[in-house]
Amino acid sequence: SKLADLAVEAKSPEALLEQLFLRFLNREPLSTERDSFLPDLRSGFENRFTPKDQIVEPTAPKPLRLVTWLNHVIPDANTIQQEIENRVQKGPAPDPRLRSEWREVYEDIVWSLITHRDFVWVP
């Protein structure tokens, strides 16, 4: 994802935080926000990468048969739709380049910016 690429390409926790704020809130972080987020981003930043020999690329799930109006009465149509729902709820696999401990902290910071009162989504 673009957010994983941002974390991989970041030169420092400060630069990463600034990029996140610009991306989601269209402004730089306030000093209080910087003081709140930076300790968590700094913790493990230098070791955020999974060693190359330990990276396991996620495998793509087996494609499912398309269910449409024309074939919605086939016996396995409901099972296919339930599997699609399960896959959507599960979401995409996490980026294997980032260690899960650091990535989870990073995801929490992103989530807090998305739920920030200054965040406005414009399609």
Short mmCIF file of C-alpha atoms in Angstrom, two decimals:
data_model
loop_
_atom_site.label_atom_id
_atom_site.label_comp_id
_atom_site.label_asym_id
_atom_site.label_seq_id
_atom_site.Cartn_x
_atom_site.Cartn_y
_atom_site.Cartn_z
CA SER A 1 0.00 0.00 0.00
CA LYS A 2 0.99 3.62 -0.29
CA LEU A 3 1.17 3.86 3.51
CA ALA A 4 3.53 0.90 3.74
CA ASP A 5 5.69 2.46 1.01
CA LEU A 6 5.72 5.70 2.99
CA ALA A 7 6.97 3.84 6.09
CA VAL A 8 9.61 1.94 4.11
CA GLU A 9 10.94 5.03 2.33
CA ALA A 10 10.98 7.31 5.40
CA LYS A 11 14.40 8.64 6.33
CA SER A 12 13.43 9.43 9.92
CA PRO A 13 10.46 9.18 12.29
CA GLU A 14 10.12 12.96 12.15
CA ALA A 15 9.90 12.95 8.35
CA LEU A 16 7.40 10.09 8.44
CA LEU A 17 5.17 11.87 10.95
CA GLU A 18 5.26 15.06 8.90
CA GLN A 19 4.30 13.13 5.75
CA LEU A 20 1.39 11.47 7.56
CA PHE A 21 0.05 14.78 8.84
CA LEU A 22 0.37 16.40 5.44
CA ARG A 23 -1.33 13.44 3.78
CA PHE A 24 -4.27 13.15 6.19
CA LEU A 25 -4.72 16.58 7.76
CA ASN A 26 -3.04 18.80 5.16
CA ARG A 27 -0.92 20.47 7.81
CA GLU A 28 2.21 19.92 9.84
CA PRO A 29 1.85 18.40 13.32
CA LEU A 30 1.58 20.76 16.27
CA SER A 31 4.33 20.50 18.85
CA THR A 32 2.00 18.68 21.26
CA GLU A 33 1.06 16.19 18.54
CA ARG A 34 4.71 15.73 17.64
CA ASP A 35 5.55 15.08 21.29
CA SER A 36 2.70 12.57 21.52
CA PHE A 37 3.43 10.52 18.37
CA LEU A 38 7.21 10.63 17.95
CA PRO A 39 8.21 8.45 20.91
CA ASP A 40 6.10 5.60 19.53
CA LEU A 41 7.36 6.05 15.97
CA ARG A 42 10.99 6.27 17.14
CA SER A 43 10.69 3.08 19.15
CA GLY A 44 11.87 0.40 16.77
CA PHE A 45 12.12 2.72 13.73
CA GLU A 46 15.67 1.64 12.88
CA ASN A 47 14.66 -2.03 13.13
CA ARG A 48 11.26 -1.72 11.45
CA PHE A 49 12.24 -3.88 8.49
CA THR A 50 11.83 -7.62 8.37
CA PRO A 51 15.17 -9.18 7.37
CA LYS A 52 15.11 -10.00 3.65
CA ASP A 53 15.70 -13.71 4.28
CA GLN A 54 12.62 -13.81 6.57
CA ILE A 55 10.16 -12.04 4.26
CA VAL A 56 7.30 -14.28 3.25
CA GLU A 57 5.24 -12.81 0.44
CA PRO A 58 1.50 -13.35 0.95
CA THR A 59 -0.12 -15.66 -1.54
CA ALA A 60 -3.11 -14.46 -3.51
CA PRO A 61 -6.32 -16.30 -2.67
CA LYS A 62 -7.79 -18.62 -5.25
CA PRO A 63 -10.10 -16.67 -7.58
CA LEU A 64 -13.78 -17.30 -7.04
CA ARG A 65 -16.45 -17.82 -9.64
CA LEU A 66 -18.38 -14.65 -10.43
CA VAL A 67 -21.95 -14.61 -9.16
CA THR A 68 -24.29 -12.38 -11.16
CA TRP A 69 -27.98 -12.08 -11.81
CA LEU A 70 -27.64 -14.64 -14.57
CA ASN A 71 -26.20 -17.41 -12.39
CA HIS A 72 -27.27 -16.47 -8.85
CA VAL A 73 -29.36 -19.62 -8.53
CA ILE A 74 -26.45 -22.03 -8.90
CA PRO A 75 -26.07 -24.25 -5.83
CA ASP A 76 -22.79 -22.73 -4.62
CA ALA A 77 -23.70 -19.04 -5.23
CA ASN A 78 -24.39 -18.39 -1.56
CA THR A 79 -21.15 -20.10 -0.50
CA ILE A 80 -19.18 -17.99 -2.99
CA GLN A 81 -20.75 -14.77 -1.72
CA GLN A 82 -20.03 -15.74 1.88
CA GLU A 83 -16.38 -16.40 1.01
CA ILE A 84 -16.18 -13.00 -0.68
CA GLU A 85 -17.59 -11.40 2.47
CA ASN A 86 -15.06 -13.27 4.64
CA ARG A 87 -12.19 -12.08 2.44
CA VAL A 88 -13.39 -8.48 2.56
CA GLN A 89 -13.73 -8.57 6.34
CA LYS A 90 -10.27 -10.09 6.70
CA GLY A 91 -8.76 -7.36 4.52
CA PRO A 92 -5.49 -7.43 2.65
CA ALA A 93 -2.45 -9.15 4.08
CA PRO A 94 -0.07 -6.86 5.98
CA ASP A 95 3.07 -5.71 4.20
CA PRO A 96 5.75 -8.33 4.90
CA ARG A 97 8.57 -5.76 4.67
CA LEU A 98 7.68 -4.26 8.06
CA ARG A 99 8.00 -6.04 11.39
CA SER A 100 4.56 -6.60 12.86
CA GLU A 101 5.37 -4.96 16.23
CA TRP A 102 6.36 -1.66 14.65
CA ARG A 103 3.74 -1.86 11.88
CA GLU A 104 0.93 -2.19 14.44
CA VAL A 105 2.08 0.98 16.20
CA TYR A 106 2.29 2.72 12.83
CA GLU A 107 -1.24 1.55 11.95
CA ASP A 108 -2.52 2.92 15.28
CA ILE A 109 -1.01 6.32 14.49
CA VAL A 110 -2.58 6.31 11.03
CA TRP A 111 -5.91 5.32 12.57
CA SER A 112 -5.73 8.17 15.08
CA LEU A 113 -5.15 10.63 12.23
CA ILE A 114 -8.06 9.24 10.21
CA THR A 115 -10.35 9.62 13.23
CA HIS A 116 -8.99 13.09 14.09
CA ARG A 117 -11.59 15.84 14.10
CA ASP A 118 -9.60 17.76 11.45
CA PHE A 119 -9.75 14.86 8.99
CA VAL A 120 -12.22 15.38 6.16
CA TRP A 121 -12.66 12.81 3.42
CA VAL A 122 -13.46 14.25 0.04
CA PRO A 123 -14.05 11.70 -2.72
#
